[in-house]
Short mmCIF file of N, CA and C in Angstrom, two decimals:
data_model
loop_
_atom_site.label_atom_id
_atom_site.label_comp_id
_atom_site.label_asym_id
_atom_site.label_seq_id
_atom_site.Cartn_x
_atom_site.Cartn_y
_atom_site.Cartn_z
N ASP A 1 117.59 118.16 90.43
CA ASP A 1 118.93 118.70 90.54
C ASP A 1 118.85 120.13 91.06
N PHE A 2 119.86 120.54 91.81
CA PHE A 2 119.91 121.90 92.35
C PHE A 2 120.09 122.89 91.21
N SER A 3 119.41 123.99 91.31
CA SER A 3 119.52 125.00 90.27
C SER A 3 119.78 126.36 90.90
N CYS A 4 120.69 127.12 90.32
CA CYS A 4 120.97 128.45 90.84
C CYS A 4 119.87 129.43 90.47
N ASN A 5 118.89 129.00 89.69
CA ASN A 5 117.77 129.89 89.37
C ASN A 5 117.04 130.32 90.63
N ILE A 6 117.03 129.47 91.66
CA ILE A 6 116.36 129.85 92.90
C ILE A 6 117.16 130.87 93.68
N CYS A 7 118.37 131.13 93.23
CA CYS A 7 119.23 132.07 93.94
C CYS A 7 119.26 133.44 93.29
N VAL A 8 118.34 133.73 92.41
CA VAL A 8 118.36 134.99 91.68
C VAL A 8 118.47 136.19 92.61
N PHE A 9 117.75 136.15 93.72
CA PHE A 9 117.75 137.31 94.62
C PHE A 9 118.76 137.18 95.76
N LYS A 10 119.53 136.11 95.75
CA LYS A 10 120.57 135.95 96.76
C LYS A 10 121.92 136.27 96.12
N SER A 11 122.91 136.42 96.96
CA SER A 11 124.24 136.69 96.40
C SER A 11 124.76 135.45 95.70
N MET A 12 125.59 135.63 94.72
CA MET A 12 126.15 134.49 93.99
C MET A 12 127.03 133.64 94.89
N LYS A 13 127.65 134.24 95.90
CA LYS A 13 128.48 133.47 96.82
C LYS A 13 127.62 132.46 97.59
N ILE A 14 126.46 132.89 98.05
CA ILE A 14 125.54 131.99 98.76
C ILE A 14 125.06 130.90 97.82
N CYS A 15 124.75 131.28 96.58
CA CYS A 15 124.31 130.31 95.59
C CYS A 15 125.40 129.28 95.34
N TYR A 16 126.63 129.73 95.19
CA TYR A 16 127.75 128.81 94.96
C TYR A 16 127.93 127.87 96.15
N LYS A 17 127.85 128.42 97.37
CA LYS A 17 127.97 127.58 98.57
C LYS A 17 126.90 126.49 98.59
N ASN A 18 125.65 126.88 98.32
CA ASN A 18 124.55 125.92 98.32
C ASN A 18 124.76 124.85 97.25
N HIS A 19 125.19 125.28 96.07
CA HIS A 19 125.43 124.34 94.98
C HIS A 19 126.57 123.38 95.32
N LEU A 20 127.65 123.90 95.87
CA LEU A 20 128.78 123.06 96.26
C LEU A 20 128.35 122.03 97.31
N LEU A 21 127.64 122.47 98.34
CA LEU A 21 127.19 121.54 99.38
C LEU A 21 126.25 120.49 98.79
N PHE A 22 125.35 120.90 97.92
CA PHE A 22 124.42 119.96 97.29
C PHE A 22 125.19 118.91 96.50
N GLN A 23 126.15 119.34 95.69
CA GLN A 23 126.92 118.42 94.86
C GLN A 23 127.72 117.43 95.71
N VAL A 24 128.35 117.91 96.75
CA VAL A 24 129.15 117.02 97.60
C VAL A 24 128.24 116.02 98.32
N LYS A 25 127.18 116.52 98.95
CA LYS A 25 126.28 115.65 99.72
C LYS A 25 125.67 114.56 98.85
N LYS A 26 125.20 114.90 97.66
CA LYS A 26 124.51 113.91 96.82
C LYS A 26 125.47 112.84 96.29
N ASN A 27 126.77 113.11 96.28
CA ASN A 27 127.74 112.15 95.77
C ASN A 27 128.49 111.40 96.87
N LEU A 28 128.12 111.64 98.10
CA LEU A 28 128.74 110.90 99.21
C LEU A 28 128.14 109.50 99.29
N PRO A 29 128.85 108.55 99.91
CA PRO A 29 128.27 107.23 100.13
C PRO A 29 126.99 107.34 100.97
N GLU A 30 126.07 106.42 100.78
CA GLU A 30 124.79 106.44 101.50
C GLU A 30 124.99 106.52 103.01
N GLN A 31 126.01 105.84 103.54
CA GLN A 31 126.27 105.87 104.98
C GLN A 31 126.50 107.31 105.46
N PHE A 32 127.29 108.08 104.72
CA PHE A 32 127.56 109.46 105.11
C PHE A 32 126.31 110.33 104.93
N GLN A 33 125.54 110.07 103.87
CA GLN A 33 124.29 110.81 103.68
C GLN A 33 123.34 110.56 104.85
N ALA A 34 123.32 109.33 105.36
CA ALA A 34 122.48 109.01 106.53
C ALA A 34 122.97 109.77 107.76
N TYR A 35 124.28 109.89 107.94
CA TYR A 35 124.83 110.65 109.06
C TYR A 35 124.40 112.12 108.96
N ILE A 36 124.42 112.66 107.74
CA ILE A 36 124.02 114.06 107.54
C ILE A 36 122.54 114.23 107.87
N ARG A 37 121.70 113.31 107.37
CA ARG A 37 120.26 113.40 107.64
C ARG A 37 119.96 113.30 109.14
N SER A 38 120.73 112.46 109.85
CA SER A 38 120.51 112.29 111.30
C SER A 38 121.26 113.32 112.13
N LYS A 39 121.91 114.27 111.46
CA LYS A 39 122.65 115.37 112.10
C LYS A 39 123.88 114.88 112.88
N LYS A 40 124.43 113.73 112.49
CA LYS A 40 125.66 113.23 113.10
C LYS A 40 126.89 113.68 112.31
N MET A 41 126.64 114.28 111.15
CA MET A 41 127.72 114.83 110.33
C MET A 41 127.20 116.10 109.70
N ARG A 42 128.06 117.13 109.69
CA ARG A 42 127.71 118.40 109.06
C ARG A 42 128.83 118.82 108.14
N LEU A 43 128.45 119.48 107.06
CA LEU A 43 129.42 120.10 106.17
C LEU A 43 129.21 121.60 106.30
N VAL A 44 130.28 122.31 106.58
CA VAL A 44 130.19 123.76 106.77
C VAL A 44 131.25 124.42 105.91
N ILE A 45 130.82 125.29 105.01
CA ILE A 45 131.79 126.07 104.23
C ILE A 45 132.19 127.26 105.08
N SER A 46 133.46 127.31 105.45
CA SER A 46 133.92 128.37 106.33
C SER A 46 134.55 129.54 105.57
N ALA A 47 134.90 129.32 104.30
CA ALA A 47 135.48 130.43 103.53
C ALA A 47 135.45 130.11 102.04
N ILE A 48 135.25 131.16 101.26
CA ILE A 48 135.45 131.09 99.81
C ILE A 48 136.37 132.25 99.48
N ARG A 49 137.52 131.92 98.91
CA ARG A 49 138.51 132.95 98.63
C ARG A 49 138.68 133.14 97.13
N LYS A 50 139.28 134.25 96.79
CA LYS A 50 139.54 134.58 95.39
C LYS A 50 140.27 133.41 94.72
N GLY A 51 139.91 133.13 93.51
CA GLY A 51 140.49 132.00 92.80
C GLY A 51 139.70 130.73 93.07
N VAL A 52 138.51 130.88 93.65
CA VAL A 52 137.59 129.79 93.98
C VAL A 52 138.28 128.73 94.85
N ILE A 53 138.90 129.21 95.89
CA ILE A 53 139.44 128.32 96.91
C ILE A 53 138.36 128.20 97.98
N VAL A 54 137.92 126.99 98.22
CA VAL A 54 136.84 126.75 99.17
C VAL A 54 137.40 126.00 100.37
N VAL A 55 137.13 126.55 101.54
CA VAL A 55 137.55 125.90 102.78
C VAL A 55 136.28 125.44 103.47
N PHE A 56 136.17 124.12 103.70
CA PHE A 56 135.00 123.66 104.41
C PHE A 56 135.39 122.68 105.50
N ASP A 57 134.54 122.61 106.51
CA ASP A 57 134.76 121.73 107.65
C ASP A 57 133.78 120.58 107.58
N ILE A 58 134.25 119.40 107.94
CA ILE A 58 133.43 118.21 108.06
C ILE A 58 133.39 117.90 109.56
N VAL A 59 132.24 118.06 110.15
CA VAL A 59 132.10 117.89 111.60
C VAL A 59 131.30 116.62 111.84
N THR A 60 131.84 115.71 112.66
CA THR A 60 131.14 114.46 112.95
C THR A 60 130.93 114.30 114.45
N ALA A 61 129.87 113.57 114.80
CA ALA A 61 129.63 113.20 116.18
C ALA A 61 130.67 112.16 116.59
N LEU A 62 130.94 112.05 117.88
CA LEU A 62 131.95 111.10 118.36
C LEU A 62 131.61 109.66 118.03
N ASP A 63 130.31 109.33 117.92
CA ASP A 63 129.93 107.95 117.68
C ASP A 63 129.89 107.57 116.19
N VAL A 64 130.34 108.46 115.31
CA VAL A 64 130.44 108.13 113.89
C VAL A 64 131.68 107.27 113.71
N PRO A 65 131.50 106.01 113.27
CA PRO A 65 132.63 105.07 113.23
C PRO A 65 133.50 105.17 111.98
N SER A 66 133.79 106.36 111.52
CA SER A 66 134.64 106.54 110.34
C SER A 66 135.95 107.17 110.76
N ASN A 67 137.01 106.75 110.09
CA ASN A 67 138.30 107.36 110.40
C ASN A 67 138.61 108.45 109.38
N THR A 68 139.63 109.22 109.66
CA THR A 68 139.98 110.35 108.81
C THR A 68 140.24 109.92 107.37
N SER A 69 140.90 108.79 107.19
CA SER A 69 141.22 108.31 105.85
C SER A 69 139.96 108.02 105.04
N SER A 70 138.98 107.35 105.64
CA SER A 70 137.76 107.02 104.89
C SER A 70 136.95 108.28 104.59
N ILE A 71 136.97 109.24 105.50
CA ILE A 71 136.27 110.51 105.26
C ILE A 71 136.95 111.25 104.11
N GLN A 72 138.28 111.31 104.11
CA GLN A 72 139.00 111.98 103.04
C GLN A 72 138.69 111.36 101.68
N LYS A 73 138.79 110.02 101.60
CA LYS A 73 138.53 109.33 100.33
C LYS A 73 137.10 109.57 99.85
N SER A 74 136.15 109.50 100.78
CA SER A 74 134.74 109.69 100.41
C SER A 74 134.49 111.09 99.87
N PHE A 75 135.09 112.09 100.48
CA PHE A 75 134.88 113.47 100.03
C PHE A 75 135.60 113.75 98.72
N LEU A 76 136.78 113.20 98.54
CA LEU A 76 137.47 113.36 97.26
C LEU A 76 136.67 112.69 96.14
N ASN A 77 136.13 111.49 96.40
CA ASN A 77 135.30 110.80 95.41
C ASN A 77 134.04 111.61 95.11
N ALA A 78 133.43 112.18 96.13
CA ALA A 78 132.22 112.99 95.94
C ALA A 78 132.52 114.21 95.09
N LEU A 79 133.66 114.86 95.32
CA LEU A 79 134.05 116.01 94.50
C LEU A 79 134.29 115.59 93.06
N GLN A 80 134.93 114.44 92.88
CA GLN A 80 135.23 113.94 91.53
C GLN A 80 133.95 113.60 90.77
N LYS A 81 132.96 113.03 91.44
CA LYS A 81 131.68 112.65 90.81
C LYS A 81 130.78 113.85 90.55
N SER A 82 131.05 114.96 91.20
CA SER A 82 130.18 116.14 91.09
C SER A 82 130.30 116.79 89.72
N THR A 83 129.39 117.71 89.46
CA THR A 83 129.45 118.49 88.21
C THR A 83 130.35 119.71 88.37
N LEU A 84 130.99 119.82 89.52
CA LEU A 84 131.90 120.94 89.77
C LEU A 84 133.23 120.65 89.07
N ALA A 85 133.88 121.65 88.58
CA ALA A 85 135.18 121.48 87.93
C ALA A 85 136.26 121.56 89.00
N VAL A 86 136.48 120.45 89.69
CA VAL A 86 137.44 120.43 90.79
C VAL A 86 138.75 119.81 90.31
N ASP A 87 139.83 120.51 90.54
CA ASP A 87 141.16 120.00 90.21
C ASP A 87 141.64 119.19 91.42
N LEU A 88 141.48 117.87 91.34
CA LEU A 88 141.83 117.02 92.48
C LEU A 88 143.32 117.03 92.79
N LYS A 89 144.15 117.41 91.82
CA LYS A 89 145.59 117.51 92.07
C LYS A 89 145.91 118.67 93.01
N ARG A 90 144.98 119.65 93.04
CA ARG A 90 145.17 120.82 93.90
C ARG A 90 144.20 120.83 95.08
N THR A 91 143.61 119.67 95.36
CA THR A 91 142.64 119.55 96.44
C THR A 91 143.30 118.83 97.61
N HIS A 92 143.19 119.42 98.77
CA HIS A 92 143.79 118.85 99.97
C HIS A 92 142.75 118.77 101.08
N ILE A 93 142.74 117.64 101.75
CA ILE A 93 141.87 117.48 102.91
C ILE A 93 142.78 117.16 104.08
N VAL A 94 142.73 118.00 105.09
CA VAL A 94 143.57 117.82 106.27
C VAL A 94 142.70 117.77 107.52
N GLU A 95 143.18 117.04 108.48
CA GLU A 95 142.48 116.95 109.76
C GLU A 95 142.79 118.20 110.57
N ALA A 96 141.74 118.90 110.97
CA ALA A 96 141.91 120.12 111.74
C ALA A 96 141.88 119.82 113.23
N ASN A 97 142.56 120.62 114.01
CA ASN A 97 142.55 120.49 115.45
C ASN A 97 141.70 121.62 116.02
N ALA A 98 140.45 121.30 116.36
CA ALA A 98 139.51 122.31 116.85
C ALA A 98 140.01 122.98 118.12
N CYS A 99 140.71 122.24 118.96
CA CYS A 99 141.21 122.82 120.21
C CYS A 99 142.24 123.92 119.93
N LEU A 100 143.15 123.67 119.00
CA LEU A 100 144.17 124.67 118.67
C LEU A 100 143.59 125.84 117.89
N GLN A 101 142.59 125.58 117.04
CA GLN A 101 142.00 126.64 116.24
C GLN A 101 141.03 127.49 117.04
N GLY A 102 140.60 127.01 118.20
CA GLY A 102 139.63 127.74 119.00
C GLY A 102 138.22 127.62 118.45
N THR A 103 137.97 126.60 117.65
CA THR A 103 136.63 126.40 117.08
C THR A 103 135.83 125.36 117.85
N ASP A 104 136.35 124.92 118.98
CA ASP A 104 135.63 123.96 119.81
C ASP A 104 134.49 124.66 120.54
N SER A 105 133.60 123.86 121.11
CA SER A 105 132.46 124.44 121.83
C SER A 105 132.59 124.24 123.34
N CYS A 106 133.81 124.06 123.83
CA CYS A 106 134.05 123.87 125.26
C CYS A 106 133.81 125.17 126.02
N SER A 107 133.38 125.02 127.27
CA SER A 107 133.20 126.16 128.16
C SER A 107 134.56 126.83 128.41
N ALA A 108 134.53 128.10 128.75
CA ALA A 108 135.76 128.79 129.13
C ALA A 108 136.34 128.17 130.40
N ASN A 109 135.50 127.44 131.15
CA ASN A 109 135.92 126.79 132.39
C ASN A 109 136.18 125.30 132.18
N ALA A 110 136.63 124.93 130.97
CA ALA A 110 136.88 123.53 130.64
C ALA A 110 138.16 123.40 129.83
N THR A 111 138.66 122.18 129.78
CA THR A 111 139.80 121.88 128.92
C THR A 111 139.28 121.22 127.65
N CYS A 112 140.02 121.37 126.59
CA CYS A 112 139.70 120.77 125.31
C CYS A 112 140.81 119.77 124.99
N SER A 113 140.42 118.54 124.66
CA SER A 113 141.40 117.51 124.32
C SER A 113 141.08 116.93 122.95
N THR A 114 142.07 116.92 122.07
CA THR A 114 141.90 116.36 120.74
C THR A 114 141.86 114.85 120.83
N GLU A 115 140.89 114.26 120.12
CA GLU A 115 140.77 112.80 120.05
C GLU A 115 140.53 112.42 118.60
N GLY A 116 141.61 112.08 117.89
CA GLY A 116 141.48 111.75 116.48
C GLY A 116 141.00 112.94 115.69
N ALA A 117 139.89 112.75 114.96
CA ALA A 117 139.34 113.82 114.15
C ALA A 117 138.36 114.67 114.93
N SER A 118 138.25 114.43 116.23
CA SER A 118 137.28 115.16 117.04
C SER A 118 137.96 115.67 118.31
N TYR A 119 137.16 116.06 119.29
CA TYR A 119 137.68 116.55 120.55
C TYR A 119 136.66 116.29 121.66
N THR A 120 137.16 116.36 122.90
CA THR A 120 136.27 116.25 124.05
C THR A 120 136.56 117.43 124.97
N CYS A 121 135.57 117.74 125.79
CA CYS A 121 135.70 118.82 126.76
C CYS A 121 135.52 118.23 128.16
N ALA A 122 136.19 118.81 129.14
CA ALA A 122 136.03 118.39 130.53
C ALA A 122 136.16 119.62 131.42
N CYS A 123 135.21 119.76 132.35
CA CYS A 123 135.24 120.91 133.26
C CYS A 123 136.51 120.90 134.09
N LEU A 124 137.03 122.08 134.35
CA LEU A 124 138.22 122.22 135.19
C LEU A 124 137.91 121.80 136.62
N GLU A 125 138.96 121.46 137.36
CA GLU A 125 138.79 121.09 138.77
C GLU A 125 138.14 122.25 139.52
N GLY A 126 137.16 121.92 140.35
CA GLY A 126 136.45 122.94 141.11
C GLY A 126 135.18 123.43 140.42
N PHE A 127 134.93 122.95 139.21
CA PHE A 127 133.73 123.33 138.46
C PHE A 127 132.81 122.12 138.32
N THR A 128 131.52 122.38 138.35
CA THR A 128 130.52 121.32 138.21
C THR A 128 129.98 121.34 136.79
N ASP A 129 129.87 120.16 136.20
CA ASP A 129 129.34 120.05 134.84
C ASP A 129 127.82 119.93 134.93
N LEU A 130 127.11 120.97 134.48
CA LEU A 130 125.65 120.97 134.55
C LEU A 130 125.01 120.26 133.36
N SER A 131 125.83 119.79 132.45
CA SER A 131 125.32 119.07 131.28
C SER A 131 126.21 117.87 130.98
N PRO A 132 126.19 116.85 131.85
CA PRO A 132 127.10 115.71 131.66
C PRO A 132 126.85 114.92 130.37
N ALA A 133 125.66 115.04 129.78
CA ALA A 133 125.41 114.35 128.51
C ALA A 133 126.26 114.93 127.39
N VAL A 134 126.62 116.19 127.50
CA VAL A 134 127.51 116.86 126.56
C VAL A 134 128.60 117.51 127.42
N PRO A 135 129.56 116.72 127.86
CA PRO A 135 130.54 117.18 128.86
C PRO A 135 131.33 118.43 128.50
N GLY A 136 131.60 119.24 129.53
CA GLY A 136 132.49 120.38 129.40
C GLY A 136 131.93 121.58 128.68
N ARG A 137 130.64 121.62 128.44
CA ARG A 137 130.06 122.76 127.73
C ARG A 137 129.42 123.75 128.69
N ASP A 138 129.01 123.27 129.87
CA ASP A 138 128.26 124.08 130.83
C ASP A 138 128.88 123.90 132.22
N CYS A 139 130.02 124.53 132.46
CA CYS A 139 130.79 124.34 133.69
C CYS A 139 130.62 125.54 134.63
N TYR A 140 130.17 125.27 135.84
CA TYR A 140 129.92 126.33 136.83
C TYR A 140 130.56 125.93 138.15
N VAL A 141 130.92 126.95 138.91
CA VAL A 141 131.47 126.73 140.25
C VAL A 141 130.29 126.82 141.22
N THR A 142 130.25 125.89 142.18
CA THR A 142 129.18 125.89 143.17
C THR A 142 129.62 126.72 144.36
N THR A 143 128.79 127.67 144.75
CA THR A 143 129.10 128.54 145.89
C THR A 143 128.56 127.91 147.16
N PRO A 144 129.01 128.34 148.33
CA PRO A 144 128.55 127.76 149.58
C PRO A 144 127.02 127.82 149.76
N GLY A 145 126.36 128.80 149.17
CA GLY A 145 124.91 128.91 149.29
C GLY A 145 124.17 127.94 148.39
N GLY A 146 124.89 127.17 147.60
CA GLY A 146 124.27 126.19 146.72
C GLY A 146 123.95 126.70 145.32
N THR A 147 124.16 127.98 145.09
CA THR A 147 123.91 128.51 143.75
C THR A 147 125.15 128.33 142.90
N THR A 148 124.98 128.46 141.63
CA THR A 148 126.14 128.32 140.75
C THR A 148 126.39 129.63 140.02
N SER A 149 127.60 129.82 139.65
CA SER A 149 127.95 131.02 138.88
C SER A 149 129.00 130.63 137.85
N PRO A 150 129.00 131.28 136.70
CA PRO A 150 129.97 130.93 135.67
C PRO A 150 131.39 131.28 136.07
#
């Protein structure tokens, strides 16, 4: 079991974050734990506010076949099974729009389009995608000399 004893020399906020992530991850369904191990799903605590309000993001790869409803239920169940004192009546899980929040990883020369719980990027017209395996992240304009520039 995770112990905050290893956090003696770290800040308590970091210790709490680590403990929270540990508790949630260990109580998720095995399928979600496998996604986390294979780096197809990430849990990121983006804020801890006064009154122990924790804001975290659940980031999934596009090929993760789970919908928002199953992700919400799984995370609420994981919180309930944890040793954390979570008031589920005051717990809310909402689908975030990365494009509107500006938390997407699209190039400045690309558009961001929301697709369910995720998003896609596409280079703007006149720009070449230098990384088609991960579209819209590396968009450059080709100059007449054949070189590219951002």
